[in-house]
Short mmCIF file of C-alpha atoms (C1' of nucleotides) in Angstrom, two decimals:
data_model
loop_
_atom_site.label_atom_id
_atom_site.label_comp_id
_atom_site.label_asym_id
_atom_site.label_seq_id
_atom_site.Cartn_x
_atom_site.Cartn_y
_atom_site.Cartn_z
CA MET A 1 18.28 -16.11 8.81
CA SER A 2 20.63 -13.99 10.84
CA PRO A 3 21.10 -14.96 14.50
CA ASP A 4 21.63 -11.43 15.76
CA GLY A 5 21.04 -9.17 12.79
CA ALA A 6 24.55 -7.73 13.14
CA GLY A 7 27.75 -8.26 11.20
CA PRO A 8 28.42 -8.47 7.50
CA GLU A 9 27.29 -12.11 7.36
CA ALA A 10 23.80 -10.84 8.10
CA VAL A 11 23.55 -9.26 4.68
CA ARG A 12 20.21 -9.96 3.11
CA THR A 13 19.80 -8.89 -0.43
CA HIS A 14 16.55 -7.15 -1.12
CA ARG A 15 14.72 -8.97 -3.85
CA TYR A 16 12.27 -6.82 -5.62
CA ARG A 17 9.05 -8.71 -6.26
CA GLY A 18 6.98 -6.08 -8.04
CA PRO A 19 4.99 -3.14 -6.88
CA VAL A 20 3.19 -3.77 -3.60
CA PRO A 21 0.33 -1.30 -3.77
CA GLU A 22 0.58 1.27 -1.02
CA LEU A 23 -1.06 4.69 -0.91
CA PRO A 24 0.93 6.23 -3.79
CA GLU A 25 0.24 3.26 -6.06
CA VAL A 26 -3.42 3.18 -5.14
CA GLU A 27 -3.73 6.91 -5.76
CA THR A 28 -2.12 6.46 -9.15
CA VAL A 29 -4.65 3.75 -9.97
CA ARG A 30 -7.45 6.00 -8.77
CA ARG A 31 -6.35 8.79 -11.10
CA GLN A 32 -6.21 6.46 -14.06
CA LEU A 33 -9.60 4.94 -13.31
CA GLU A 34 -11.14 8.35 -12.74
CA ALA A 35 -10.33 9.18 -16.34
CA LEU A 36 -11.90 5.96 -17.61
CA LEU A 37 -14.91 4.95 -15.53
CA PRO A 38 -17.28 7.68 -14.44
CA GLY A 39 -20.49 7.63 -16.52
CA ALA A 40 -20.18 3.93 -17.37
CA THR A 41 -22.90 1.57 -16.19
CA VAL A 42 -22.19 -1.94 -14.89
CA THR A 43 -24.41 -4.28 -16.89
CA GLY A 44 -23.16 -7.58 -15.54
CA ALA A 45 -20.57 -9.01 -13.23
CA ARG A 46 -19.11 -12.18 -11.78
CA ALA A 47 -16.70 -13.13 -9.05
CA HIS A 48 -14.55 -15.81 -7.49
CA PRO A 49 -16.57 -17.62 -4.83
CA SER A 50 -14.30 -16.53 -1.99
CA PRO A 51 -16.20 -14.22 0.40
CA LYS A 52 -13.38 -11.74 -0.23
CA PHE A 53 -14.67 -11.17 -3.76
CA ALA A 54 -18.18 -12.60 -3.86
CA GLU A 55 -19.88 -9.25 -3.40
CA ALA A 56 -18.57 -7.84 -6.66
CA PRO A 57 -21.69 -8.67 -8.71
CA ARG A 58 -23.79 -6.42 -6.47
CA ALA A 59 -22.45 -3.52 -8.45
CA ALA A 60 -24.45 -4.61 -11.47
CA GLY A 61 -27.23 -2.28 -12.52
CA HIS A 62 -25.39 0.73 -11.18
CA ARG A 63 -23.61 3.63 -12.85
CA ILE A 64 -20.12 4.52 -11.70
CA ASP A 65 -20.19 8.17 -10.72
CA ALA A 66 -16.95 8.69 -8.87
CA VAL A 67 -13.63 7.07 -8.15
CA ASP A 68 -12.35 8.03 -4.71
CA ARG A 69 -9.71 6.74 -2.38
CA ARG A 70 -9.27 6.48 1.42
CA GLY A 71 -5.92 5.13 2.55
CA LYS A 72 -5.29 2.09 0.42
CA TYR A 73 -8.98 1.54 -0.36
CA LEU A 74 -10.51 2.47 -3.70
CA LEU A 75 -14.10 3.68 -3.41
CA LEU A 76 -16.24 3.69 -6.54
CA GLY A 77 -19.49 5.59 -6.09
CA LEU A 78 -22.48 3.82 -7.60
CA THR A 79 -25.96 5.12 -8.49
CA PRO A 80 -28.85 2.86 -9.56
CA ALA A 81 -29.12 2.89 -13.32
CA THR A 82 -32.68 1.52 -13.54
CA GLY A 83 -34.53 4.19 -15.42
CA THR A 84 -34.10 7.96 -15.29
CA THR A 85 -37.24 8.57 -13.23
CA ALA A 86 -35.72 8.08 -9.85
CA PRO A 87 -34.84 11.45 -8.34
CA ALA A 88 -31.24 11.99 -7.53
CA GLY A 89 -30.10 11.44 -4.00
CA THR A 90 -32.75 8.92 -2.98
CA GLY A 91 -30.31 7.23 -0.68
CA ALA A 92 -29.96 4.03 -2.73
CA GLU A 93 -26.38 4.82 -3.60
CA ARG A 94 -23.83 2.10 -3.14
CA GLU A 95 -20.12 1.99 -3.00
CA LEU A 96 -17.83 -0.52 -4.62
CA VAL A 97 -14.85 -0.93 -2.27
CA VAL A 98 -11.64 -2.44 -3.62
CA HIS A 99 -8.51 -3.17 -1.65
CA LEU A 100 -5.63 -4.36 -3.83
CA GLY A 101 -4.00 -6.36 -1.08
CA MET A 102 -0.52 -7.35 -2.08
CA THR A 103 -0.86 -8.49 -5.64
CA GLY A 104 -4.16 -7.01 -6.75
CA GLY A 105 -4.67 -4.88 -9.82
CA LEU A 106 -7.59 -3.34 -11.67
CA HIS A 107 -7.62 -3.45 -15.45
CA VAL A 108 -9.79 -1.99 -18.13
CA ASP A 109 -10.12 -3.78 -21.42
CA SER A 110 -11.11 -1.53 -24.28
CA ALA A 111 -14.21 -2.39 -26.26
CA SER A 112 -12.23 -2.99 -29.40
CA SER A 113 -9.94 -5.56 -27.81
CA SER A 114 -12.86 -7.82 -27.06
CA GLY A 115 -14.17 -7.92 -30.59
CA THR A 116 -11.11 -8.35 -32.74
CA GLY A 117 -8.29 -10.80 -32.75
CA PRO A 118 -8.09 -14.22 -31.24
CA PRO A 119 -10.00 -14.83 -28.00
CA ARG A 120 -7.87 -14.12 -24.99
CA ALA A 121 -7.04 -17.05 -22.73
CA ALA A 122 -8.78 -16.84 -19.39
CA ASP A 123 -6.54 -15.39 -16.74
CA PRO A 124 -6.37 -17.92 -13.87
CA TYR A 125 -5.91 -15.06 -11.37
CA GLU A 126 -8.95 -13.08 -12.36
CA ARG A 127 -11.08 -12.71 -9.23
CA ALA A 128 -13.88 -10.47 -10.41
CA SER A 129 -15.04 -8.67 -13.54
CA TRP A 130 -17.64 -6.11 -14.43
CA ASP A 131 -19.13 -5.60 -17.89
CA LEU A 132 -19.65 -1.98 -18.82
CA ASP A 133 -22.49 -0.74 -21.03
CA ASP A 134 -20.08 0.62 -23.65
CA GLY A 135 -18.53 -2.78 -24.24
CA ARG A 136 -15.51 -2.35 -22.05
CA ARG A 137 -14.71 -4.67 -19.15
CA LEU A 138 -13.29 -3.78 -15.74
CA TRP A 139 -11.61 -6.68 -14.02
CA PHE A 140 -9.65 -7.48 -10.89
CA ARG A 141 -6.56 -9.68 -10.97
CA ASP A 142 -5.08 -10.89 -7.70
CA VAL A 143 -2.64 -13.76 -7.55
CA ARG A 144 -2.42 -14.18 -3.82
CA ARG A 145 -6.00 -13.27 -2.99
CA PHE A 146 -5.07 -10.82 -0.27
CA GLY A 147 -7.28 -8.26 -1.92
CA ARG A 148 -10.85 -7.53 -0.99
CA ILE A 149 -14.01 -6.40 -2.75
CA ALA A 150 -17.17 -5.19 -1.08
CA VAL A 151 -20.35 -3.50 -2.23
CA VAL A 152 -21.91 -1.55 0.61
CA PRO A 153 -24.42 1.26 1.16
CA ALA A 154 -22.43 4.41 0.45
CA GLY A 155 -20.31 5.28 3.42
CA ASP A 156 -21.24 2.18 5.47
CA HIS A 157 -17.88 0.65 6.19
CA ARG A 158 -18.79 -1.43 9.22
CA GLY A 159 -17.94 -4.60 7.38
CA LEU A 160 -14.38 -3.39 6.81
CA PRO A 161 -12.96 -2.65 10.29
CA THR A 162 -9.76 -1.08 9.12
CA LEU A 163 -11.53 1.27 6.72
CA HIS A 164 -14.20 1.95 9.34
CA HIS A 165 -11.57 3.15 11.81
CA LEU A 166 -9.20 4.62 9.29
CA GLY A 167 -7.10 7.55 10.40
CA PRO A 168 -6.81 10.88 8.51
CA GLU A 169 -5.29 11.14 5.05
CA PRO A 170 -1.58 11.98 5.24
CA PHE A 171 -2.09 15.17 3.30
CA ASP A 172 -5.20 16.33 5.15
CA PRO A 173 -4.32 19.91 5.99
CA GLU A 174 -6.16 19.57 9.31
CA LEU A 175 -3.74 16.89 10.39
CA ASP A 176 -0.95 18.53 12.38
CA ALA A 177 1.78 17.48 14.77
CA ALA A 178 -0.40 17.91 17.81
CA GLY A 179 -3.21 15.77 16.41
CA PHE A 180 -0.82 13.11 15.21
CA HIS A 181 0.91 13.08 18.60
CA ARG A 182 -2.47 12.66 20.32
CA ALA A 183 -3.30 9.72 18.06
CA LEU A 184 0.02 8.07 18.88
CA GLN A 185 -0.45 8.61 22.60
CA GLY A 186 -3.69 6.73 22.53
CA SER A 187 -1.93 3.40 22.24
CA ARG A 188 0.84 1.46 23.96
CA ARG A 189 1.82 -0.52 20.91
CA ARG A 190 5.15 -0.18 19.12
CA ILE A 191 5.21 2.85 16.85
CA LYS A 192 5.89 0.73 13.77
CA THR A 193 2.96 -1.60 14.50
CA LEU A 194 0.76 1.42 15.26
CA LEU A 195 1.51 2.99 11.91
CA LEU A 196 0.67 -0.20 10.05
CA SER A 197 -2.68 -0.31 11.87
CA GLN A 198 -3.87 2.58 9.71
CA ARG A 199 -5.37 4.31 12.72
CA PRO A 200 -3.10 7.26 13.46
CA ILE A 201 -2.75 7.95 9.73
CA ALA A 202 -4.04 6.27 6.58
CA GLY A 203 -2.08 4.52 3.87
CA VAL A 204 1.25 3.72 5.45
CA GLY A 205 2.68 0.26 4.65
CA ASN A 206 5.79 -1.58 5.69
CA ILE A 207 8.07 0.19 3.25
CA TYR A 208 7.08 3.77 4.08
CA ALA A 209 6.88 3.06 7.81
CA ASP A 210 10.51 1.89 7.84
CA GLU A 211 11.68 4.75 5.59
CA ALA A 212 9.93 7.47 7.59
CA LEU A 213 11.08 6.12 10.93
CA TRP A 214 14.63 5.98 9.62
CA ARG A 215 14.49 9.56 8.41
CA ALA A 216 12.99 10.69 11.70
CA GLY A 217 15.56 8.78 13.75
CA ILE A 218 12.87 6.96 15.73
CA HIS A 219 13.30 3.33 16.82
CA PRO A 220 10.49 1.23 15.34
CA GLY A 221 9.96 -0.44 18.68
CA ALA A 222 9.40 2.81 20.59
CA ARG A 223 6.16 2.85 22.58
CA ARG A 224 6.22 6.51 23.42
CA VAL A 225 7.07 9.41 21.09
CA GLY A 226 7.20 13.03 22.17
CA LEU A 227 5.45 15.91 20.43
CA GLU A 228 8.51 17.12 18.60
CA ARG A 229 9.47 13.71 17.31
CA ALA A 230 5.88 13.01 16.32
CA GLY A 231 5.87 16.18 14.27
CA ARG A 232 9.10 15.15 12.61
CA LEU A 233 7.71 11.70 11.84
CA LEU A 234 4.57 13.17 10.28
CA GLY A 235 6.71 15.38 8.08
CA HIS A 236 8.83 12.44 6.96
CA LEU A 237 5.79 10.26 6.31
CA ARG A 238 4.47 13.00 4.05
CA GLU A 239 7.83 13.27 2.33
CA VAL A 240 8.24 9.60 1.51
CA LEU A 241 4.65 9.26 0.35
CA ALA A 242 4.86 12.39 -1.81
CA GLU A 243 8.17 11.31 -3.34
CA SER A 244 6.75 7.94 -4.22
CA LEU A 245 3.62 9.49 -5.64
CA ASP A 246 5.80 11.61 -7.90
CA HIS A 247 7.17 8.39 -9.35
CA GLY A 248 3.78 6.60 -9.28
CA GLY A 249 3.17 7.27 -12.95
CA THR A 250 6.11 5.15 -13.90
CA THR A 251 5.49 2.48 -11.33
CA LEU A 252 2.52 0.92 -13.00
CA ARG A 253 2.16 -0.95 -16.19
CA ASP A 254 -0.09 0.50 -18.83
CA TYR A 255 -3.39 -1.37 -18.64
CA ARG A 256 -3.78 -1.37 -22.39
CA ALA A 257 -0.35 -2.75 -23.15
CA PRO A 258 -0.27 -6.11 -21.40
CA ASP A 259 3.07 -6.83 -22.99
CA GLY A 260 4.39 -3.37 -22.28
CA ALA A 261 7.57 -2.73 -20.36
CA PRO A 262 7.14 -3.23 -16.64
CA GLY A 263 8.32 0.28 -16.13
CA ASP A 264 10.87 1.65 -13.78
CA ASN A 265 10.09 0.18 -10.43
CA GLN A 266 13.31 1.24 -8.81
CA ARG A 267 12.65 3.24 -5.75
CA ARG A 268 15.50 4.73 -3.86
CA LEU A 269 15.23 3.28 -0.40
CA ASP A 270 17.51 4.12 2.51
CA CYS A 271 16.24 1.56 4.93
CA TYR A 272 13.61 -0.94 3.83
CA GLY A 273 15.13 -4.18 2.65
CA ARG A 274 18.70 -3.05 3.41
CA GLY A 275 19.30 -5.10 6.55
CA GLY A 276 22.95 -5.96 7.01
CA ARG A 277 24.10 -3.12 4.78
CA PRO A 278 25.57 0.20 5.94
CA CYS A 279 23.33 3.03 7.03
CA HIS A 280 23.33 5.83 4.48
CA ARG A 281 23.60 8.34 7.27
CA CYS A 282 26.07 6.96 9.77
CA GLY A 283 27.53 3.82 8.24
CA ALA A 284 26.40 1.48 11.01
CA THR A 285 25.04 -1.87 9.96
CA LEU A 286 21.29 -1.75 9.55
CA ALA A 287 19.39 -4.29 11.66
CA ALA A 288 16.62 -6.41 10.21
CA ARG A 289 14.32 -8.35 12.45
CA ALA A 290 10.71 -9.35 12.77
CA LEU A 291 8.82 -6.87 14.95
CA ASP A 292 5.34 -8.04 15.82
CA GLN A 293 5.69 -10.53 13.00
CA ARG A 294 6.49 -7.84 10.44
CA THR A 295 9.88 -7.52 8.85
CA THR A 296 11.47 -4.35 10.10
CA THR A 297 14.77 -2.66 9.21
CA TRP A 298 16.36 0.14 11.22
CA CYS A 299 19.69 1.69 12.11
CA PRO A 300 20.67 0.76 15.65
CA ARG A 301 22.79 3.92 15.92
CA CYS A 302 20.55 6.53 14.32
CA GLN A 303 17.32 5.19 15.68
CA ARG A 304 17.65 4.75 19.43
CA ASN A 305 14.85 3.59 21.60
"C1'" DA B 1 -11.67 -1.52 25.40
"C1'" DC B 2 -7.15 -2.89 24.28
"C1'" DT B 3 -2.99 -5.97 22.79
"C1'" DG B 4 -0.78 -9.72 20.64
"C1'" DT B 5 -0.90 -13.87 17.60
"C1'" DA B 6 -2.19 -16.91 13.86
"C1'" DA B 7 -4.34 -17.31 9.51
"C1'" DC B 8 -5.15 -16.20 4.91
"C1'" DC B 9 -2.57 -17.36 -0.12
"C1'" DT B 10 0.88 -18.45 -3.66
"C1'" DG B 11 5.17 -17.68 -6.28
"C1'" DC B 12 9.72 -17.63 -5.58
"C1'" DA B 13 14.45 -18.26 -3.60
"C1'" DG B 14 17.50 -21.06 -1.26
"C1'" DG B 15 19.18 -25.41 0.61
"C1'" DC B 16 20.14 -30.10 0.00
"C1'" DT C 1 17.21 -31.78 -11.70
"C1'" DG C 2 13.73 -31.51 -8.21
"C1'" DC C 3 11.66 -31.61 -3.90
"C1'" DC C 4 11.06 -29.24 0.46
"C1'" DT C 5 10.86 -25.30 3.44
"C1'" DG C 6 10.40 -20.61 4.63
"C1'" DC C 7 9.36 -16.02 3.37
"C1'" DA C 8 6.71 -11.85 1.88
"C1'" DG C 9 2.70 -8.71 2.70
"C1'" DG C 10 -2.22 -6.08 4.72
"C1'" DT C 11 -6.00 -7.22 6.96
"C1'" DT C 12 -9.05 -9.92 9.84
"C1'" DA C 13 -10.54 -13.25 13.28
"C1'" DC C 14 -9.71 -14.78 17.52
"C1'" DA C 15 -7.67 -15.40 22.25
"C1'" DG C 16 -6.31 -13.37 26.42
#
DNA sequence: ACTGTAACCTGCAGGC
DNA sequence: TGCCTGCAGGTTACAG
């Protein structure tokens, strides 16, 4: 660990550990699942006993009608599948909420893969699975168990505080500099910490927070940001998220090819993980330090407090 | 109501 | 070689 974060001896090499799902990755998953799941009915389910996953079986007996996303949360719309007599819109709809956490992933096994070939060894990191009426299986794998599964009445997110108080989607056309500035002004916390809270804007994680603050020239520890700088930050947040989304298709492994190439996970980053290395803009040595217990990288020259 | 802190969890890297 | 320690991350519970 570096004593002062300055000087060449403070170099910390960034070790890539695999895709941490942030908004672009979650949106990519959503698009893939949207092509696979709607219309399928959940006939059975099981889950790891941890309360983080134990609600998964409550999706059984429901048809998946939609695959939506809010921030980093996947929202699968469910309708009771018991008989066709129930009129639509009776209010019994549920929602399967999935947060991928750090290491979570959703997978769809094709019907054919379950019938032929040798039986697959049980995956020790499987946390929940749902049988579909067409023979396929949807399952959730999460090594570190930072993910979360909930089945709630549609739209009732009281049990998930962050989702309940989630800020606007980054690309919501109604979100503008003035509104973003107002949201930032409502808190005295550090701007970086505030972004990670998901309240001013949804879907921003550690990587994109550092990148956008670097581009905007805003110190991550700032507790006040003016209107103009807030507008610039919003623009840069949209930029980094959109750029990542453009590469999202190559970020994820193909579900159906478990042995497939991991794909190109390289992401061009100017700031995150580059502590001790020269700033791409001014050449100063980037600082890396824990800010509110979250690793934060910034340029002490470009990003003044 | 708000703010800050610890906990959750496990593979991996680095030090000795 | 192998054990031990610390780190990474988003969210939540809890204390002040």
